[in-house]
Tab-separated table of N, CA, C and O in Angstrom:
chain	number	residue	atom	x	y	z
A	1	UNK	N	-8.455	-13.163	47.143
A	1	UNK	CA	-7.655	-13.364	45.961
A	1	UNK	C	-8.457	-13.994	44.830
A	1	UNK	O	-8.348	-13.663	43.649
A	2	UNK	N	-9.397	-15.076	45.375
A	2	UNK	CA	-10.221	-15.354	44.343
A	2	UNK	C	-10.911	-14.513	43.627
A	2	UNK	O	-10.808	-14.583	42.402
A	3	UNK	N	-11.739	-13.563	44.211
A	3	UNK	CA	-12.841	-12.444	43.828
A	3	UNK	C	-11.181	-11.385	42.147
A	3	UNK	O	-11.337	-10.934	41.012
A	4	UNK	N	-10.407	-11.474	42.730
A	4	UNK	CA	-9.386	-10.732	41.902
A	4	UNK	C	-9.434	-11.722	40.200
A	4	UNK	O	-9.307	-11.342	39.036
A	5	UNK	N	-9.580	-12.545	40.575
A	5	UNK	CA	-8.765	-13.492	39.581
A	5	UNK	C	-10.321	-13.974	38.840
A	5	UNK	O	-10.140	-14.459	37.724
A	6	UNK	N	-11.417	-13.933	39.164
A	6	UNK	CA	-12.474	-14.100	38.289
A	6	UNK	C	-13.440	-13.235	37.726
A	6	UNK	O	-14.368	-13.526	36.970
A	7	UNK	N	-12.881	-11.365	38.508
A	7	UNK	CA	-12.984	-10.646	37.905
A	7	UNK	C	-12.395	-9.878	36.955
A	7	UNK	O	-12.735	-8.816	36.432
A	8	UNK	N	-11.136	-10.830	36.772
A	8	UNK	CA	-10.466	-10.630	35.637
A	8	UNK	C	-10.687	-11.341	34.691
A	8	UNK	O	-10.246	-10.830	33.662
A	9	UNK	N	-11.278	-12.514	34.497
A	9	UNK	CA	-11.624	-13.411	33.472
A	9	UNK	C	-12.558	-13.150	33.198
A	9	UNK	O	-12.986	-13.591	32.131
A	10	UNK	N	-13.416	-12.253	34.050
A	10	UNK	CA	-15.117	-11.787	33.985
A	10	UNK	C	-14.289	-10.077	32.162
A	10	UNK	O	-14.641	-9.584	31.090
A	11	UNK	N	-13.568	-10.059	32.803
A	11	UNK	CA	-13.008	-8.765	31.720
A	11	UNK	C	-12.249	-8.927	30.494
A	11	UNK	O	-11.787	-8.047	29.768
A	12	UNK	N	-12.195	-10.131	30.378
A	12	UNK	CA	-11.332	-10.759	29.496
A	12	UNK	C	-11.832	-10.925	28.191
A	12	UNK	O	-11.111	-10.635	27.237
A	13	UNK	N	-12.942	-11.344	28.028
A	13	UNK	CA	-13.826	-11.499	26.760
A	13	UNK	C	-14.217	-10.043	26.180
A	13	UNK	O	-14.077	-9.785	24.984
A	14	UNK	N	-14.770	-9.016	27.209
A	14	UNK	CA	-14.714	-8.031	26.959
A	14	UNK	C	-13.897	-7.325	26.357
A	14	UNK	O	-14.076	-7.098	25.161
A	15	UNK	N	-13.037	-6.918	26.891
A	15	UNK	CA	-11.861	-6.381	26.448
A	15	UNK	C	-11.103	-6.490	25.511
A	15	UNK	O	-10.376	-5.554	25.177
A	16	UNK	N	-11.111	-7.882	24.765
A	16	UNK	CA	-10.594	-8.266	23.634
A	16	UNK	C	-12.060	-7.915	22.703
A	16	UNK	O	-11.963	-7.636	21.508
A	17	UNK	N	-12.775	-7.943	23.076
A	17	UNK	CA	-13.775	-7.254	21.972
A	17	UNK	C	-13.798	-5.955	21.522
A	17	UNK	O	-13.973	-5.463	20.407
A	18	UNK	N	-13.541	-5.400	22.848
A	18	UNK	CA	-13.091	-3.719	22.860
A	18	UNK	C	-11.978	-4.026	21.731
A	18	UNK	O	-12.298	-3.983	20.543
A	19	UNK	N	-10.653	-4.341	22.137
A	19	UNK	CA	-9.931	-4.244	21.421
A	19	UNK	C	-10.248	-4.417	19.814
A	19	UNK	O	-9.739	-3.656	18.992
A	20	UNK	N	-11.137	-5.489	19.441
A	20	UNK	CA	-11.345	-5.507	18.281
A	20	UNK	C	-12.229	-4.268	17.561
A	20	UNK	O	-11.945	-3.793	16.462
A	21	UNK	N	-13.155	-3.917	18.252
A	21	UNK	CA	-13.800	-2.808	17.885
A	21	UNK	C	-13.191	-1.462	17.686
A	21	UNK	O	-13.677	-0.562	17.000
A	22	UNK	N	-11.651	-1.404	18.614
A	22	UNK	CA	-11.213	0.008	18.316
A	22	UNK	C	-10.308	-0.697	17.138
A	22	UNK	O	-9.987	0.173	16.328
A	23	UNK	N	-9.791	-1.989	16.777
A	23	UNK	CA	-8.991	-1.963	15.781
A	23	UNK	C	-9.542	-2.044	14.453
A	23	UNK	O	-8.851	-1.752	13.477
A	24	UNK	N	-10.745	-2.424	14.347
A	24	UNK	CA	-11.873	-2.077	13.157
A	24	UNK	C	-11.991	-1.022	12.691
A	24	UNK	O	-11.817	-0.715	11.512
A	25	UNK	N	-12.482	0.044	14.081
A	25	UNK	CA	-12.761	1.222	13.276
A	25	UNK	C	-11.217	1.851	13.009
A	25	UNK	O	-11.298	2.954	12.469
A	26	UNK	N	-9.704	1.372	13.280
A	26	UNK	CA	-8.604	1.843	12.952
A	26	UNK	C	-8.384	1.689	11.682
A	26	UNK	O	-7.769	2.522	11.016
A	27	UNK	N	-9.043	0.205	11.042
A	27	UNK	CA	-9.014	0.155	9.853
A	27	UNK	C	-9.759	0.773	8.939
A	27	UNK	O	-9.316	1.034	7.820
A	28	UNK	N	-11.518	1.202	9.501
A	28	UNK	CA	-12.099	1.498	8.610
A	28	UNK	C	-11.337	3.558	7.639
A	28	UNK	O	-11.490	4.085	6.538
A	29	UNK	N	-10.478	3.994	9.145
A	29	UNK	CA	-10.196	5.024	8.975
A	29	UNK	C	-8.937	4.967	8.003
A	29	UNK	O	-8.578	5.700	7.081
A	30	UNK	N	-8.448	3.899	8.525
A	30	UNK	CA	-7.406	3.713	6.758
A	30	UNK	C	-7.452	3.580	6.111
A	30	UNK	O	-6.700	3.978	5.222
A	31	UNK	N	-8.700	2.669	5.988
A	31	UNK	CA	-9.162	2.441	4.619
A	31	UNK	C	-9.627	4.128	3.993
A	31	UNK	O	-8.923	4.562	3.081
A	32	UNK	N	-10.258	4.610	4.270
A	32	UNK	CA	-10.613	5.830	4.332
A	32	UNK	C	-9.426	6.980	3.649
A	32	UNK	O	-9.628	7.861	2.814
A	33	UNK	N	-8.803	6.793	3.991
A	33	UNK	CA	-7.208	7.778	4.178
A	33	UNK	C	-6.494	7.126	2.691
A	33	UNK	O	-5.838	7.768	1.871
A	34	UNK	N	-6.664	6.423	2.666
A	34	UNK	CA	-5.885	5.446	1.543
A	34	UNK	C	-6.461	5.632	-0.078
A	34	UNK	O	-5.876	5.607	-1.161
A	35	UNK	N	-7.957	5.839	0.324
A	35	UNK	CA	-8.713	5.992	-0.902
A	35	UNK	C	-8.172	7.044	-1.358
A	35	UNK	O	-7.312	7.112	-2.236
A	36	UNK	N	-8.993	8.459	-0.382
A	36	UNK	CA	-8.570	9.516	-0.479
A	36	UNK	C	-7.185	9.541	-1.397
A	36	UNK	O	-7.238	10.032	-2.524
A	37	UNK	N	-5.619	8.851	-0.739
A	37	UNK	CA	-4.616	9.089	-1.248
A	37	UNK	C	-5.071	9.002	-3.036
A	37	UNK	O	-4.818	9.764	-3.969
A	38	UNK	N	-5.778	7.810	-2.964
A	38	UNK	CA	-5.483	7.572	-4.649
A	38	UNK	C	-6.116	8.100	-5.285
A	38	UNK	O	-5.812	8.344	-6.453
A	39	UNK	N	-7.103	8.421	-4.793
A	39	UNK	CA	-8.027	9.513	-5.623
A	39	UNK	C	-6.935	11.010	-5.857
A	39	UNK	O	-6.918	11.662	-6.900
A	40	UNK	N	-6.463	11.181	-5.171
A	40	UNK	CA	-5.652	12.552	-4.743
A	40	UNK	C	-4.359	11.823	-5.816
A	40	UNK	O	-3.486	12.689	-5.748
A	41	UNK	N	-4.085	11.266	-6.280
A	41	UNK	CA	-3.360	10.469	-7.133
A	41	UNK	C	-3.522	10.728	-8.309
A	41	UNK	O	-2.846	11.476	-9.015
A	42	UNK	N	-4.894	9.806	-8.713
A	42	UNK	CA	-5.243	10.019	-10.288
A	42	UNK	C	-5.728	11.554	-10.376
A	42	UNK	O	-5.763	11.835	-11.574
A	43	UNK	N	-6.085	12.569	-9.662
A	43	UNK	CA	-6.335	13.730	-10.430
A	43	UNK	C	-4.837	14.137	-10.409
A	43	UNK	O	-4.518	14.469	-11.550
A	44	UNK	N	-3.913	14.226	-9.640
A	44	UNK	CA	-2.580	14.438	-9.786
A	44	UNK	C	-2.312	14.188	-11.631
A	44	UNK	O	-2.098	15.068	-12.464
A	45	UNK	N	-2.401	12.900	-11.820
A	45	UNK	CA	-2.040	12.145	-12.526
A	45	UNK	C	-2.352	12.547	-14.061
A	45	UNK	O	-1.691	12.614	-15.098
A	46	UNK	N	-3.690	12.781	-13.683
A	46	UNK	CA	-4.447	13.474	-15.063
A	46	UNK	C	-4.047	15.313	-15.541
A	46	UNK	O	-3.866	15.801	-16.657
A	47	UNK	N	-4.027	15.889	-14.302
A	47	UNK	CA	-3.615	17.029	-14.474
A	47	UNK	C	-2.149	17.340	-15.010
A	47	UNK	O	-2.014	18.490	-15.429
A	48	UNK	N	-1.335	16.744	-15.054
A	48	UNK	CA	0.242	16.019	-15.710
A	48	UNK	C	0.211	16.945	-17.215
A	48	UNK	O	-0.735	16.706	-17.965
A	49	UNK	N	0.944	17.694	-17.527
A	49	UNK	CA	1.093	17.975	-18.938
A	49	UNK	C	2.386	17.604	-19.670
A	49	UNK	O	2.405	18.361	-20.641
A	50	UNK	N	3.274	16.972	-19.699
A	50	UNK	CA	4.881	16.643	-19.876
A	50	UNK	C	4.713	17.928	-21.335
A	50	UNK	O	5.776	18.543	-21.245
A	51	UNK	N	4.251	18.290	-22.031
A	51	UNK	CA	4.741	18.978	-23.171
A	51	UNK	C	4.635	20.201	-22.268
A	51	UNK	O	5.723	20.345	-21.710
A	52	UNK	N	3.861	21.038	-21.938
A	52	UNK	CA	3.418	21.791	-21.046
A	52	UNK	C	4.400	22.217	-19.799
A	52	UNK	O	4.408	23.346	-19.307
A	53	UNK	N	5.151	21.225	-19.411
A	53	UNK	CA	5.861	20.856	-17.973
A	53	UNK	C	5.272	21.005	-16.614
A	53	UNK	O	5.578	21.356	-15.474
A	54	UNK	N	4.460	20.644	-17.185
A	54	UNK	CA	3.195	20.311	-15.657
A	54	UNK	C	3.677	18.703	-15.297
A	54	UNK	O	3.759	17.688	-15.988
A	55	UNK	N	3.997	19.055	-13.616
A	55	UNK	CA	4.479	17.634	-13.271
A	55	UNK	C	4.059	17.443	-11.958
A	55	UNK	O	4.301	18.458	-11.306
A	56	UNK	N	3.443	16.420	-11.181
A	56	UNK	CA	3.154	16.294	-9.826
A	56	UNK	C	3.614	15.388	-9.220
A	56	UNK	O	2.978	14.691	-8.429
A	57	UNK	N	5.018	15.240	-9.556
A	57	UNK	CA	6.037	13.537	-9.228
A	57	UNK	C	6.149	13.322	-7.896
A	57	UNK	O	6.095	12.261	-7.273
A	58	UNK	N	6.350	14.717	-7.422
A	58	UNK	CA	7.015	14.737	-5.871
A	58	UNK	C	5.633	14.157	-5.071
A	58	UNK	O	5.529	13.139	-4.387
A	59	UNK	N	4.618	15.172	-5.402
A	59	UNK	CA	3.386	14.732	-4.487
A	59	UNK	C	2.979	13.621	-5.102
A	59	UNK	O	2.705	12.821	-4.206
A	60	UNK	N	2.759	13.056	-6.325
A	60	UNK	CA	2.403	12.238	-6.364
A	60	UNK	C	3.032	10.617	-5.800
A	60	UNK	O	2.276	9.760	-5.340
A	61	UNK	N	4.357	10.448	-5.930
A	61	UNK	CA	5.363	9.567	-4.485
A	61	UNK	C	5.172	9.798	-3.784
A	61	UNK	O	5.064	8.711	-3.217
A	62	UNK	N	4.854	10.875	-2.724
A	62	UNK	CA	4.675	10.856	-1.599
A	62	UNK	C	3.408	10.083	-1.110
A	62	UNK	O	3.360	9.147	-0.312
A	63	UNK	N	2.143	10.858	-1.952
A	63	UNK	CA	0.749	10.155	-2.085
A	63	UNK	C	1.139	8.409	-2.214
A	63	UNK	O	0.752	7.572	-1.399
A	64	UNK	N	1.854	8.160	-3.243
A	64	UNK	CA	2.302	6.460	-3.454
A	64	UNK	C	2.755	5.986	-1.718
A	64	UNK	O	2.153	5.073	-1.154
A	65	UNK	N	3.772	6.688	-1.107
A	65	UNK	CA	4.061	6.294	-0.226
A	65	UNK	C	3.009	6.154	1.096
A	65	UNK	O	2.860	5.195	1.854
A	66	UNK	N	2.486	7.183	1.087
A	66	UNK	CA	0.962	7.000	1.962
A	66	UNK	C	0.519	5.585	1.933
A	66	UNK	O	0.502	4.749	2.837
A	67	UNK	N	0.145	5.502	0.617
A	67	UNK	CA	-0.553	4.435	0.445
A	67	UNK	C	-0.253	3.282	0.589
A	67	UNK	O	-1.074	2.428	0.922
A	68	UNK	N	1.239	2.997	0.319
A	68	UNK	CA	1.834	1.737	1.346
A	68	UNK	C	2.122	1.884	2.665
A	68	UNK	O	2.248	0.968	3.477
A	69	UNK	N	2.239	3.205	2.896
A	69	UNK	CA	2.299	3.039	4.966
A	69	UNK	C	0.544	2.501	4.774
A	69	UNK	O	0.619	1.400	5.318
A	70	UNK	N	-0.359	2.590	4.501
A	70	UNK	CA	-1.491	2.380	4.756
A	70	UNK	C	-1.886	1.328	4.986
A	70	UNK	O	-2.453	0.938	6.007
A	71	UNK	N	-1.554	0.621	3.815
A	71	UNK	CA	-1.778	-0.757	3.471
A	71	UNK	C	-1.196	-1.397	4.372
A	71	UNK	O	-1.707	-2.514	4.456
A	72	UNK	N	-0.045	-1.191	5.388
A	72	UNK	CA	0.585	-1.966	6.001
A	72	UNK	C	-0.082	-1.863	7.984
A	72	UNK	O	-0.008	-2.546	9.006
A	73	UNK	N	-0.559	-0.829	7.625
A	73	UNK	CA	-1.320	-0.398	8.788
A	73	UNK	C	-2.888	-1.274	8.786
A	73	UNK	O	-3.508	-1.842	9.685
A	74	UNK	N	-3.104	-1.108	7.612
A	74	UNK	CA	-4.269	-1.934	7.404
A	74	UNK	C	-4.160	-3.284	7.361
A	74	UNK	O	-5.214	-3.918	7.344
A	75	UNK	N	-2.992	-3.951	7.338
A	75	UNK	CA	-2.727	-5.469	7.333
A	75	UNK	C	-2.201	-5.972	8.591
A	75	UNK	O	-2.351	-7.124	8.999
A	76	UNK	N	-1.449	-4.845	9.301
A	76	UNK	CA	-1.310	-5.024	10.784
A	76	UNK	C	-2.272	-5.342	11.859
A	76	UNK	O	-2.169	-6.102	12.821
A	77	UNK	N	-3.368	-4.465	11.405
A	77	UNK	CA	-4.690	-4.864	12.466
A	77	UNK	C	-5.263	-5.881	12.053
A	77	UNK	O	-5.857	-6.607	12.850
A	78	UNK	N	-5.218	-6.147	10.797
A	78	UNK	CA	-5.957	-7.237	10.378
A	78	UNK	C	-5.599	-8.554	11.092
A	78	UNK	O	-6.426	-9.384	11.470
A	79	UNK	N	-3.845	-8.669	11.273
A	79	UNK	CA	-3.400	-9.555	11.838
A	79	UNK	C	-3.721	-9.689	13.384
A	79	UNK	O	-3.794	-10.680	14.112
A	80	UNK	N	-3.850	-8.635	13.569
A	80	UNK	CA	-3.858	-8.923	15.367
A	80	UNK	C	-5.363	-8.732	15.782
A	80	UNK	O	-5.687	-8.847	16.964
A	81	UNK	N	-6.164	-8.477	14.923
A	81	UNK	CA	-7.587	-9.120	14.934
A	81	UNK	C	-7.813	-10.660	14.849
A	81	UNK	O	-8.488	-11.161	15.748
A	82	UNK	N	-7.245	-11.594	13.709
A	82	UNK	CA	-6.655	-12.527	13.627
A	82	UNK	C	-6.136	-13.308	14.707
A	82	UNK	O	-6.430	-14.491	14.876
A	83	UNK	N	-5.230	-12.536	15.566
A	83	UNK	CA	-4.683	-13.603	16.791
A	83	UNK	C	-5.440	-13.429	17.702
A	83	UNK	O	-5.402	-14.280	18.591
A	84	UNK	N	-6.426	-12.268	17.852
A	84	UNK	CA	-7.181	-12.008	19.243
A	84	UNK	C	-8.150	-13.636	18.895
A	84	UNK	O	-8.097	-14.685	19.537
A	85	UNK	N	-8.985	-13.306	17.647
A	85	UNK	CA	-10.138	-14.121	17.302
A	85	UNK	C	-9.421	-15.600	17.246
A	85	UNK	O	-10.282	-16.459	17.441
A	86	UNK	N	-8.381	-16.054	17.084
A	86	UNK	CA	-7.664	-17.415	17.676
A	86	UNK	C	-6.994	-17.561	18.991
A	86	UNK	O	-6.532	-18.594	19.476
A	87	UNK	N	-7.012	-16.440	19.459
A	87	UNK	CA	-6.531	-16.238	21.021
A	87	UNK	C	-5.012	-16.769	20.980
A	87	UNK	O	-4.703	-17.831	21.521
A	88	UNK	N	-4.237	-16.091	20.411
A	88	UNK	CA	-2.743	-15.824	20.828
A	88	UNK	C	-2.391	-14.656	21.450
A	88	UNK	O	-2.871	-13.533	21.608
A	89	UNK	N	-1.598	-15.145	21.693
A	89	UNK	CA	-0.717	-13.796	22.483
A	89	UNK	C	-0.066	-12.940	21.158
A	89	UNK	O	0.095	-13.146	19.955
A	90	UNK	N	0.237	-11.720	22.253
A	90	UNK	CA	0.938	-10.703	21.580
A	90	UNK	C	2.387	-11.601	20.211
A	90	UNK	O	2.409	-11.725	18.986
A	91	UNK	N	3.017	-11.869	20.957
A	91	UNK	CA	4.293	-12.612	20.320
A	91	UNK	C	3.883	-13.716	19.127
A	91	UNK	O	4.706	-14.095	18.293
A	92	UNK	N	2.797	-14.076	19.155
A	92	UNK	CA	2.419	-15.211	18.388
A	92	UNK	C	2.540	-16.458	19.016
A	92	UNK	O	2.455	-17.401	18.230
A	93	UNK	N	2.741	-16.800	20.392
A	93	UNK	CA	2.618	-18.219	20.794
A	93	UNK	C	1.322	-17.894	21.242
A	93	UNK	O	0.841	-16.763	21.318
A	94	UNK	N	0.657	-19.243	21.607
A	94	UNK	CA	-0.881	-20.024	21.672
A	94	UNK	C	-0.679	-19.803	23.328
A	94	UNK	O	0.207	-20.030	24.153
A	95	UNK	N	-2.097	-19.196	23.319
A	95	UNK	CA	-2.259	-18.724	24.195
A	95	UNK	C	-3.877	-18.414	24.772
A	95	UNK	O	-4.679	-19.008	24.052
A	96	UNK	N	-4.404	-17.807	25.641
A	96	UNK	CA	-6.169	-18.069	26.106
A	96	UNK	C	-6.737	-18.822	25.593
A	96	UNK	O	-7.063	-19.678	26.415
A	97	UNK	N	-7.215	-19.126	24.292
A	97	UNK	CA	-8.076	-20.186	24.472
A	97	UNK	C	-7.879	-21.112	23.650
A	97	UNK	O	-8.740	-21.804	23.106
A	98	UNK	N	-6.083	-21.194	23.454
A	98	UNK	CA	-6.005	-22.587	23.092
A	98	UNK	C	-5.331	-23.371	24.141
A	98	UNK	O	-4.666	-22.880	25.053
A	99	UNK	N	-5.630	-25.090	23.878
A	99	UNK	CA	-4.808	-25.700	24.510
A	99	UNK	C	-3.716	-26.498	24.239
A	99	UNK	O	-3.864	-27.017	23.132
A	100	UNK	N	-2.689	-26.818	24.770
A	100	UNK	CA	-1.404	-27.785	24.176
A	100	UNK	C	-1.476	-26.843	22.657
A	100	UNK	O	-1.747	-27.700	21.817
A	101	UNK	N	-1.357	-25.496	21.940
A	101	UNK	CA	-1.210	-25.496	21.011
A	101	UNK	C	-1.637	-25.426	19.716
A	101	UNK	O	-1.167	-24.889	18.713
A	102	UNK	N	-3.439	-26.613	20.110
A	102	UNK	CA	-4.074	-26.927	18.998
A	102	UNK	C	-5.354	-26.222	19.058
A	102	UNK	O	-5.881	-26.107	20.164
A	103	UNK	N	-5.940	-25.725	18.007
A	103	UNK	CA	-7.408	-25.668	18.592
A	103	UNK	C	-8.500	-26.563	18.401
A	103	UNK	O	-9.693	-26.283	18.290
A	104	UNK	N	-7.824	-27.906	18.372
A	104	UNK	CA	-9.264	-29.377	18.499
A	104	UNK	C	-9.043	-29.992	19.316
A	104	UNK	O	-9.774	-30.945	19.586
């Protein structure tokens, strides 16, 4: 039972690194996706003729909306990069490597 329980702590550091590394590159790909949107935005934007009746409202909200699912995707990992690197738990209570709560 011992050999179980310190080869799990042997995986523990790891694994939360893993984790951080796949949630990095989750961000770098949103970040990515997000640009794109706005770029895909301002030519929308510019191409616009209102006398003309050239209009790109629909795609261009939708593009808007991208870009806040994005941002929120991108602030999500950020956070739980955040609790890994202070070691909370999922839920937000203190947890691996703090003690009583505090970390001093």
């Amino acid at each position: 039972m011992e050999n179980a329980g310190a080869s799990r702590s042997n995986n523990g550091p790891a694994r939360l690194s893993d984790d951080i590394a796949v949630l990095e590159s989750e961000i770098a790909r949103f970040t990515l996706q997000r640009e794109k949107a706005l770029a895909r935005v301002r030519e929308l934007m510019a191409a616009e003729d209102p006398g003309k009746g050239i209009s790109h409202h629909e795609e261009i909200f939708r593009l808007q909306q991208d870009k806040l699912r994005f941002d929120v995707e991108i602030k999500f990992r950020q956070n739980k990069i955040n609790r890994i690197n202070l070691g909370m738990d999922e839920d937000g209570t203190p947890g691996g490597g703090l003690s009583d709560g505090f970390l001093f």
